[in-house]
Short mmCIF file of C-alpha atoms and ligand atoms in Angstrom, two decimals:
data_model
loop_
_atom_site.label_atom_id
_atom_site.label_comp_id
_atom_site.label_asym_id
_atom_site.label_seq_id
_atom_site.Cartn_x
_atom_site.Cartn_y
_atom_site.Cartn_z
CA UNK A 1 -1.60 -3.67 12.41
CA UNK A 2 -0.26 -0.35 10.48
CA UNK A 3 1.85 1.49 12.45
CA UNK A 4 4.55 3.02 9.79
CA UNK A 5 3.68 4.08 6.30
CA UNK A 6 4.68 5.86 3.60
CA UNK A 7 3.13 8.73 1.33
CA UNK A 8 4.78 8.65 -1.97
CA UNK A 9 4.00 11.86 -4.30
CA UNK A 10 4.73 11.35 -7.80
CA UNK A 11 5.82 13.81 -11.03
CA UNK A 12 5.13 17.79 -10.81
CA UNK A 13 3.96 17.29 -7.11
CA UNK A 14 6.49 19.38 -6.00
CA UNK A 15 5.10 22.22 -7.60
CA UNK A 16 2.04 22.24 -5.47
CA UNK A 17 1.08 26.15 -4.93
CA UNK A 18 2.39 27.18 -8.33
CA UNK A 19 0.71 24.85 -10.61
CA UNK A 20 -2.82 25.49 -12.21
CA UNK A 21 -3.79 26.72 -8.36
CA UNK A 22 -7.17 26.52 -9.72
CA UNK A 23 -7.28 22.46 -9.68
CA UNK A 24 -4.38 21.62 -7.29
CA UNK A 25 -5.24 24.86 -4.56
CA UNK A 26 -2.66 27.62 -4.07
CA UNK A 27 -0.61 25.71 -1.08
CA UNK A 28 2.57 24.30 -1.55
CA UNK A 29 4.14 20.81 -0.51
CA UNK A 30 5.49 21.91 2.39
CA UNK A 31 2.05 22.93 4.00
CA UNK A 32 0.72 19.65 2.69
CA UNK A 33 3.50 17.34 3.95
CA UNK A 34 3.10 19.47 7.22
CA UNK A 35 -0.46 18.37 7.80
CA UNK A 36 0.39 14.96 6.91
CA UNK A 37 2.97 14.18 9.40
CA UNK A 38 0.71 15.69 12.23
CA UNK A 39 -2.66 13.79 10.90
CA UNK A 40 -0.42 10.43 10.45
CA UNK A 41 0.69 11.53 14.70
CA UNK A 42 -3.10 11.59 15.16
CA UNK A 43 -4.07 8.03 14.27
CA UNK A 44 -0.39 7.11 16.18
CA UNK A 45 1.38 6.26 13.29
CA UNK A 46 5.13 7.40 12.05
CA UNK A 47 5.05 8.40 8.64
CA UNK A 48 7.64 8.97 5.66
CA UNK A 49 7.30 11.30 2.60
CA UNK A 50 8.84 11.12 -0.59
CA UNK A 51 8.34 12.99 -4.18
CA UNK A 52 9.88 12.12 -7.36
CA UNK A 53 9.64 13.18 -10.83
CA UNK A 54 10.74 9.75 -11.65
CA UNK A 55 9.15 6.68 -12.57
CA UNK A 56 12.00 4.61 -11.81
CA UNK A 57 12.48 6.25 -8.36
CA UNK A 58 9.27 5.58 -7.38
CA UNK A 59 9.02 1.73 -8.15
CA UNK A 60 12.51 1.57 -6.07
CA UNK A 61 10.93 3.33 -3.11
CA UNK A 62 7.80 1.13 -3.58
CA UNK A 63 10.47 -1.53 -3.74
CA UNK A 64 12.50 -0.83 -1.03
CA UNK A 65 8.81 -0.17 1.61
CA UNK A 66 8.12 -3.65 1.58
CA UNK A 67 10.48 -4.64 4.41
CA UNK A 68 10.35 -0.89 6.44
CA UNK A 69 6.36 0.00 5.98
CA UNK A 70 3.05 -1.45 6.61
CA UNK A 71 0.91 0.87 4.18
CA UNK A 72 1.77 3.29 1.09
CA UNK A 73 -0.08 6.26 0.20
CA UNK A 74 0.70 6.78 -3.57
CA UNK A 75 -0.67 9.88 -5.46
CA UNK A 76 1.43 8.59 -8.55
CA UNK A 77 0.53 11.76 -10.57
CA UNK A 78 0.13 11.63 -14.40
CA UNK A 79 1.99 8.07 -14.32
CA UNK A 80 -1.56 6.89 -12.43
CA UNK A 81 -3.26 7.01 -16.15
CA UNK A 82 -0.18 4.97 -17.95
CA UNK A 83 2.26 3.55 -16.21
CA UNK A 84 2.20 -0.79 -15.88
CA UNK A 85 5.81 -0.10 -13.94
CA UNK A 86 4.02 1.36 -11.47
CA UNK A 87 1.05 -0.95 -10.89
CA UNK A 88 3.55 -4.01 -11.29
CA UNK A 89 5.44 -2.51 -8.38
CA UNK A 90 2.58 -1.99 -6.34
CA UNK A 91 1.25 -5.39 -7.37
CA UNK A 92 4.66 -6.94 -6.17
CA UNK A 93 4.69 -5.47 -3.08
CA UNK A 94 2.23 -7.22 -0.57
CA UNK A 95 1.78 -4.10 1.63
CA UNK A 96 -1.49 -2.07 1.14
CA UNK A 97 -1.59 0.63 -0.97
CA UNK A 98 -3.99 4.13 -1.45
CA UNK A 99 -4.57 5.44 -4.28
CA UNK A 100 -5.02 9.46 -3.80
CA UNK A 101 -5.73 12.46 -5.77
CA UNK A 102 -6.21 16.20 -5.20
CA UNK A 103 -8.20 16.88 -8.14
CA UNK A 104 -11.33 14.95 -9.03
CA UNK A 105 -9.79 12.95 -11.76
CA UNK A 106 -13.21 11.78 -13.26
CA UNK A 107 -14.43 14.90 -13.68
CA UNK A 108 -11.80 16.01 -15.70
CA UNK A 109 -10.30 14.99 -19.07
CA UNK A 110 -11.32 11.90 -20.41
CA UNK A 111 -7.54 10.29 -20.17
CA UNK A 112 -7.38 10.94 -16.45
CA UNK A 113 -10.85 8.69 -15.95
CA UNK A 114 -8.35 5.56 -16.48
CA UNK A 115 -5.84 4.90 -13.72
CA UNK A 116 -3.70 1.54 -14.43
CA UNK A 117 -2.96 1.28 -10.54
CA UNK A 118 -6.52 0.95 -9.21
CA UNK A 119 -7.12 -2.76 -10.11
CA UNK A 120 -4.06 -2.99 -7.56
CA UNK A 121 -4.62 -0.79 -4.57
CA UNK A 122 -6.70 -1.73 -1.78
CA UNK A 123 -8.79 1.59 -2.41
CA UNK A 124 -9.18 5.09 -4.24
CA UNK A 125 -9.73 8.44 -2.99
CA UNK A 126 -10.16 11.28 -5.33
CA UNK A 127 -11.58 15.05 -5.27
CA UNK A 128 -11.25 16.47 -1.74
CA UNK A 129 -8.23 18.57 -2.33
CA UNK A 130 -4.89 17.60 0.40
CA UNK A 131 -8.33 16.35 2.51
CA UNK A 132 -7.85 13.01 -0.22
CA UNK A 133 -4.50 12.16 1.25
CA UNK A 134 -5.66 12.59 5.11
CA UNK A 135 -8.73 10.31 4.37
CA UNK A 136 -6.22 7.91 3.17
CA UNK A 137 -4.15 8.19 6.24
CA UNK A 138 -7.69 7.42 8.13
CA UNK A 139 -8.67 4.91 6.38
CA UNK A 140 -4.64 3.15 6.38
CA UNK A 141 -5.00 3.75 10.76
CA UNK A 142 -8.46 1.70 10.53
CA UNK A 143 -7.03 -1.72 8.60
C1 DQA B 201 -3.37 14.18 -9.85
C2 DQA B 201 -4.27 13.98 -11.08
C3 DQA B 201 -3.45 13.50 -12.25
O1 DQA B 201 -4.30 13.32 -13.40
C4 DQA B 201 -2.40 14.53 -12.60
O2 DQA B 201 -1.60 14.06 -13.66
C5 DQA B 201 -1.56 14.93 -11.43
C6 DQA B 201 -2.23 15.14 -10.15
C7 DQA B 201 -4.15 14.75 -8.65
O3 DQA B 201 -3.63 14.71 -7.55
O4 DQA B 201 -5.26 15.27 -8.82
O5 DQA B 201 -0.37 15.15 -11.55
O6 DQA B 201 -2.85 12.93 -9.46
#
């Protein structure tokens, strides 16, 4: 049963609010995050968040949520399209995973259509804006 998880944001996250508004919305991480903890409170479970610009810090924290969490919420950010650390960390890691996005990554450029971590997450949610992450905290309660 899931009952802790964590929601890992990955590189230029952070600037949520001041980056091309127009795609990511004009609210920052801290409203985001906000809504998280109290949707996660909702379906009863405790939840952690953590952003990093950083590949490597993000494969440690995947790392390290093996023994402390029972789900990950990963919106791994540009590394999604690229990155084999990332979806061998993931892969290594037995927990359940979510892949999220704000933006609808297929409708956009043609490199973002690729993501490297899909084949490895239990499921994808893309396109509904901070709503992708709290489906993904829905869907996490309902494993
Ligand atoms: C993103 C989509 C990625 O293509 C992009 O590199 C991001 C954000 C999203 O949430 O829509 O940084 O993951």
């Amino acid at each position: 049963m899931i009952k802790k998880i964590l929601v890992i944001h990955g590189p230029n996250l952070n600037l949520l609010g001041e980056r091309e508004p127009g795609v990511y919305g004009n609210d920052g991480i801290e409203v985001l995050n906000s809504n998280i903890i109290d949707r996660a409170k909702k379906h009863g479970l405790e939840c952690e968040i953590f952003q990093s610009n950083h590949e490597g810090a993000i494969i440690d924290k995947l790392h390290s949520a093996r023994k402390e969490f029972d789900g990950v919420i990963i919106n791994a950010g540009a590394y999604t399209h690229y990155s084999y650390a990332v979806r061998d960390a993931i892969s290594a890691i037995k927990i359940p995973c979510i892949e999220v996005h704000i933006s609808n990554v297929d409708a956009r450029e043609s490199f973002r259509a690729n993501s490297v971590i899909a084949p490895v997450c239990k499921g994808s949610i893309s396109g509904f804006g901070f709503g992708s992450y709290y489906l993904a905290i829905q869907a996490l309660s309902e494993l």
